[in-house]
Tab-separated table of C-alpha atoms in Angstrom:
chain	number	residue	atom	x	y	z
X	1021	GLY	CA	-22.947	7.996	-4.782
X	1022	ALA	CA	-22.762	7.921	-8.549
X	1023	GLY	CA	-19.996	5.965	-10.187
X	1024	VAL	CA	-17.672	6.995	-12.980
X	1025	SER	CA	-19.554	8.085	-16.072
X	1026	GLN	CA	-18.328	8.379	-19.638
X	1027	SER	CA	-19.820	9.917	-22.735
X	1028	PRO	CA	-20.616	9.168	-25.378
X	1029	ARG	CA	-21.033	5.448	-24.799
X	1030	TYR	CA	-20.662	4.777	-28.515
X	1031	LYS	CA	-18.976	6.908	-31.129
X	1032	VAL	CA	-18.716	6.179	-34.839
X	1033	THR	CA	-16.552	8.584	-36.765
X	1034	LYS	CA	-14.948	8.790	-40.154
X	1035	ARG	CA	-11.232	8.492	-40.612
X	1036	GLY	CA	-9.555	11.879	-40.308
X	1037	GLN	CA	-12.111	13.385	-37.931
X	1038	ASP	CA	-11.312	14.511	-34.402
X	1039	VAL	CA	-13.135	12.987	-31.440
X	1040	ALA	CA	-13.432	14.025	-27.794
X	1041	LEU	CA	-14.256	11.471	-25.127
X	1042	ARG	CA	-15.453	12.650	-21.764
X	1043	CYS	CA	-14.991	11.185	-18.308
X	1044	ASP	CA	-16.774	12.293	-15.146
X	1045	PRO	CA	-15.043	10.688	-12.151
X	1046	ILE	CA	-16.474	9.886	-8.750
X	1047	SER	CA	-16.881	13.114	-6.812
X	1048	GLY	CA	-13.854	13.881	-4.696
X	1049	HIS	CA	-11.556	11.407	-6.408
X	1050	VAL	CA	-8.129	12.904	-6.839
X	1051	SER	CA	-6.734	10.566	-9.489
X	1052	LEU	CA	-8.119	9.916	-12.944
X	1053	TYR	CA	-6.820	7.373	-15.428
X	1054	TRP	CA	-7.409	6.687	-19.112
X	1055	TYR	CA	-7.055	3.223	-20.620
X	1056	ARG	CA	-7.642	1.599	-23.986
X	1057	GLN	CA	-8.961	-1.932	-24.034
X	1058	ALA	CA	-8.917	-4.148	-27.090
X	1059	LEU	CA	-11.292	-7.089	-27.272
X	1060	GLY	CA	-9.990	-9.982	-25.215
X	1061	GLN	CA	-7.186	-7.936	-23.677
X	1062	GLY	CA	-6.560	-6.145	-20.433
X	1063	PRO	CA	-6.821	-2.371	-20.139
X	1064	GLU	CA	-3.747	-0.633	-21.558
X	1065	PHE	CA	-2.600	2.464	-19.663
X	1066	LEU	CA	-2.702	5.729	-21.579
X	1067	THR	CA	-2.310	8.557	-19.068
X	1068	TYR	CA	-3.286	9.714	-15.591
X	1069	PHE	CA	-3.902	12.864	-13.592
X	1070	ASN	CA	-3.675	13.831	-9.965
X	1071	TYR	CA	-6.011	16.786	-9.591
X	1072	GLU	CA	-5.479	18.819	-12.748
X	1073	ALA	CA	-1.860	17.815	-13.255
X	1074	GLN	CA	-1.050	15.202	-15.860
X	1075	GLN	CA	1.434	12.953	-14.084
X	1076	ASP	CA	2.260	10.399	-16.737
X	1077	LYS	CA	1.385	10.339	-20.411
X	1078	SER	CA	3.813	7.655	-21.437
X	1079	GLY	CA	1.028	5.394	-22.688
X	1080	LEU	CA	-0.383	7.801	-25.255
X	1081	PRO	CA	0.357	6.107	-28.606
X	1082	ASN	CA	1.384	9.244	-30.508
X	1083	ASP	CA	0.889	12.985	-30.608
X	1084	ARG	CA	-2.617	12.679	-32.059
X	1085	PHE	CA	-3.738	11.684	-28.572
X	1086	SER	CA	-4.029	14.235	-25.788
X	1087	ALA	CA	-5.874	14.544	-22.494
X	1088	GLU	CA	-6.766	17.295	-20.101
X	1089	ARG	CA	-8.425	17.744	-16.743
X	1090	PRO	CA	-8.453	21.527	-16.371
X	1091	GLU	CA	-10.371	21.834	-13.094
X	1092	GLY	CA	-9.309	18.592	-11.506
X	1093	SER	CA	-12.633	16.867	-12.107
X	1094	ILE	CA	-13.982	16.088	-15.585
X	1095	SER	CA	-11.422	14.917	-18.119
X	1096	THR	CA	-11.409	14.829	-21.893
X	1097	LEU	CA	-9.387	12.492	-24.078
X	1098	THR	CA	-9.010	13.906	-27.575
X	1099	ILE	CA	-7.937	11.985	-30.635
X	1100	GLN	CA	-7.102	14.079	-33.659
X	1101	ARG	CA	-7.188	12.868	-37.254
X	1102	THR	CA	-8.576	9.488	-36.248
X	1103	GLU	CA	-7.365	6.332	-37.946
X	1104	GLN	CA	-8.988	2.908	-38.150
X	1105	ARG	CA	-6.424	1.494	-35.735
X	1106	ASP	CA	-7.797	3.873	-33.077
X	1107	SER	CA	-10.996	1.802	-32.922
X	1108	ALA	CA	-11.256	0.365	-29.404
X	1109	MET	CA	-12.986	0.668	-26.054
X	1110	TYR	CA	-11.676	3.678	-24.153
X	1111	ARG	CA	-12.071	3.400	-20.409
X	1112	CYS	CA	-11.715	5.930	-17.668
X	1113	ALA	CA	-11.108	5.124	-14.008
X	1114	SER	CA	-10.776	7.194	-10.876
X	1115	SER	CA	-9.345	6.611	-7.434
X	1116	ARG	CA	-9.241	8.442	-4.118
X	1117	GLY	CA	-5.554	9.006	-4.544
X	1118	ASP	CA	-4.921	8.570	-0.842
X	1119	GLY	CA	-2.493	5.737	-1.341
X	1120	THR	CA	-4.961	2.906	-1.675
X	1121	TYR	CA	-4.931	3.103	-5.465
X	1122	GLU	CA	-8.117	1.031	-5.878
X	1123	GLN	CA	-9.551	2.128	-9.222
X	1124	TYR	CA	-13.204	2.476	-10.149
X	1125	PHE	CA	-13.890	2.060	-13.837
X	1126	GLY	CA	-16.514	3.707	-15.971
X	1127	PRO	CA	-18.601	1.913	-18.623
X	1128	GLY	CA	-16.283	2.988	-21.424
X	1129	THR	CA	-16.702	4.622	-24.816
X	1130	ARG	CA	-16.708	2.259	-27.781
X	1131	LEU	CA	-14.988	4.149	-30.616
X	1132	THR	CA	-15.335	2.910	-34.170
X	1133	VAL	CA	-13.425	4.656	-36.939
X	1134	THR	CA	-14.722	3.902	-40.415
G	401	GLY	CA	9.113	-1.746	-19.867
G	402	GLN	CA	7.197	-3.512	-17.160
G	403	GLN	CA	5.187	-6.525	-18.314
G	404	VAL	CA	2.546	-8.540	-16.523
G	405	MET	CA	1.796	-11.989	-17.889
G	406	GLN	CA	-1.231	-14.026	-16.944
G	407	ILE	CA	-1.986	-17.691	-17.541
G	408	PRO	CA	-4.022	-19.439	-18.641
G	409	GLN	CA	-5.712	-17.205	-21.197
G	410	TYR	CA	-8.908	-19.283	-21.061
G	411	GLN	CA	-10.277	-21.785	-18.587
G	412	HIS	CA	-13.473	-23.782	-18.881
G	413	VAL	CA	-14.639	-25.742	-15.845
G	414	GLN	CA	-17.634	-27.678	-14.651
G	415	GLU	CA	-19.615	-25.934	-11.966
G	416	GLY	CA	-18.232	-26.977	-8.614
G	417	GLU	CA	-14.657	-27.414	-9.847
G	418	ASP	CA	-11.837	-25.222	-8.639
G	419	PHE	CA	-10.117	-22.563	-10.767
G	420	THR	CA	-6.726	-20.887	-10.531
G	421	THR	CA	-5.145	-18.083	-12.529
G	422	TYR	CA	-1.506	-17.056	-12.261
G	423	CYS	CA	0.134	-13.694	-12.739
G	424	ASN	CA	3.838	-12.932	-13.239
G	425	SER	CA	5.549	-9.578	-13.446
G	426	SER	CA	8.878	-8.835	-15.098
G	427	THR	CA	9.655	-6.381	-12.286
G	428	THR	CA	9.161	-6.232	-8.526
G	429	LEU	CA	5.804	-4.758	-7.601
G	430	SER	CA	4.791	-2.487	-4.759
G	431	ASN	CA	1.359	-4.031	-4.872
G	432	ILE	CA	-0.873	-6.128	-7.049
G	433	GLN	CA	-4.577	-5.722	-7.650
G	434	TRP	CA	-7.172	-8.115	-9.021
G	435	TYR	CA	-10.194	-7.102	-11.052
G	436	LYS	CA	-13.149	-9.024	-12.468
G	437	GLN	CA	-14.867	-8.084	-15.698
G	438	ARG	CA	-18.184	-9.694	-16.551
G	439	PRO	CA	-19.062	-10.140	-20.241
G	440	GLY	CA	-20.070	-6.739	-21.597
G	441	GLY	CA	-19.104	-5.023	-18.354
G	442	HIS	CA	-16.228	-3.031	-16.978
G	443	PRO	CA	-13.410	-4.107	-14.642
G	444	VAL	CA	-14.469	-4.200	-10.994
G	445	PHE	CA	-11.896	-4.128	-8.213
G	446	LEU	CA	-11.680	-7.282	-6.114
G	447	ILE	CA	-8.661	-6.921	-3.860
G	448	GLN	CA	-5.214	-5.444	-3.377
G	449	LEU	CA	-2.165	-7.261	-1.984
G	450	VAL	CA	0.763	-5.287	-0.634
G	451	LYS	CA	2.966	-7.438	1.566
G	452	SER	CA	5.392	-10.129	0.485
G	453	GLY	CA	3.792	-13.561	0.928
G	454	GLU	CA	0.403	-12.042	1.721
G	455	VAL	CA	-2.680	-14.260	1.497
G	456	LYS	CA	-6.203	-12.845	1.522
G	457	LYS	CA	-9.536	-14.604	1.297
G	458	GLN	CA	-12.924	-13.440	0.141
G	459	LYS	CA	-15.435	-16.254	0.643
G	460	ARG	CA	-14.462	-18.823	-2.015
G	461	LEU	CA	-11.680	-16.649	-3.482
G	462	THR	CA	-8.088	-16.878	-2.216
G	463	PHE	CA	-5.455	-14.398	-3.361
G	464	GLN	CA	-1.709	-14.778	-2.868
G	465	PHE	CA	1.236	-12.451	-3.400
G	466	GLY	CA	4.591	-14.102	-3.909
G	467	GLU	CA	7.529	-13.735	-1.563
G	468	ALA	CA	9.518	-11.853	-4.196
G	469	LYS	CA	6.524	-9.631	-4.986
G	470	LYS	CA	6.707	-10.571	-8.651
G	471	ASN	CA	3.894	-13.092	-8.882
G	472	SER	CA	0.402	-13.652	-7.650
G	473	SER	CA	-2.452	-16.100	-7.933
G	474	LEU	CA	-6.204	-16.182	-7.588
G	475	HIS	CA	-7.873	-19.448	-6.625
G	476	ILE	CA	-11.630	-19.997	-6.645
G	477	THR	CA	-12.974	-22.988	-4.748
G	478	ALA	CA	-16.107	-24.754	-5.982
G	479	THR	CA	-16.937	-22.399	-8.843
G	480	GLN	CA	-20.457	-21.134	-9.358
G	481	THR	CA	-22.044	-19.725	-12.517
G	482	THR	CA	-21.797	-16.252	-10.997
G	483	ASP	CA	-17.992	-16.551	-11.188
G	484	VAL	CA	-18.083	-16.340	-15.005
G	485	GLY	CA	-15.998	-13.486	-16.364
G	486	THR	CA	-12.454	-12.395	-17.054
G	487	TYR	CA	-10.068	-11.998	-14.147
G	488	PHE	CA	-7.254	-9.480	-14.488
G	489	CYS	CA	-4.261	-8.929	-12.312
G	490	ALA	CA	-2.698	-5.477	-12.371
G	491	GLY	CA	0.644	-4.534	-10.940
G	492	LEU	CA	1.897	-1.271	-9.512
G	493	ARG	CA	5.643	-1.111	-9.732
G	494	THR	CA	7.886	0.060	-6.931
G	495	GLY	CA	8.943	3.699	-6.878
G	496	GLY	CA	5.685	5.441	-6.128
G	497	ALA	CA	4.291	5.531	-9.647
G	498	GLN	CA	0.546	5.150	-10.002
G	499	LYS	CA	0.729	3.506	-13.408
G	500	LEU	CA	-1.130	0.202	-13.198
G	501	VAL	CA	-0.040	-2.465	-15.685
G	502	PHE	CA	-2.704	-5.065	-16.439
G	503	GLY	CA	-2.242	-8.651	-17.478
G	504	GLN	CA	-4.153	-9.927	-20.482
G	505	GLY	CA	-6.642	-11.687	-18.245
G	506	THR	CA	-7.981	-15.192	-17.772
G	507	ARG	CA	-11.426	-15.772	-19.163
G	508	LEU	CA	-13.412	-18.211	-17.046
G	509	THR	CA	-16.421	-20.027	-18.457
G	510	ILE	CA	-18.466	-22.521	-16.476
G	511	ASN	CA	-20.562	-25.443	-17.535
G	512	PRO	CA	-23.560	-25.629	-15.187
């Protein structure tokens, strides 16, 4: 079936604007994760959901970042009042959530804040 | 908090040479996963190790999980140009949490 999809693939926004990044996980996957990946670094955990419940948001950098997954499928990561330091690749991953924990990553959204 | 360190950061080899990357966690892990990311691509799952001292092989790739479940290694025998990419280890700590902590990766380049 289809893999994890993310939109938009590229987003350029001006400092101070809000942005919403969307993730569409593999159908039937229970768990959904958000990561931020800087160039030359590994993915950095932001938050994750099991079904619609946000289980851990300890990686969100500050209160300008929030995420939701209202129906247990599609998720949105929102960044309010963007700053230049928010520029990065934002990746979403999903897993079956049956204990295997293998994660399937999407192509990412490259966010540039000018 | 939990940290996962990976060395080396970069490795350049001649095609046909072997390659090894090492991963160390500051805390005991329930399991460790390995991912490969090609240039311009996204991380792709390779394998998961769960048991202390576990060794798994995938063709030319050999993965090991340390006895103390705090370190791991990936060894590639006789590298090929298709092995180019960045290899990440990612650890899941004990306690049932699903928060995966990634190392910074080892970038492998190969001279054909």
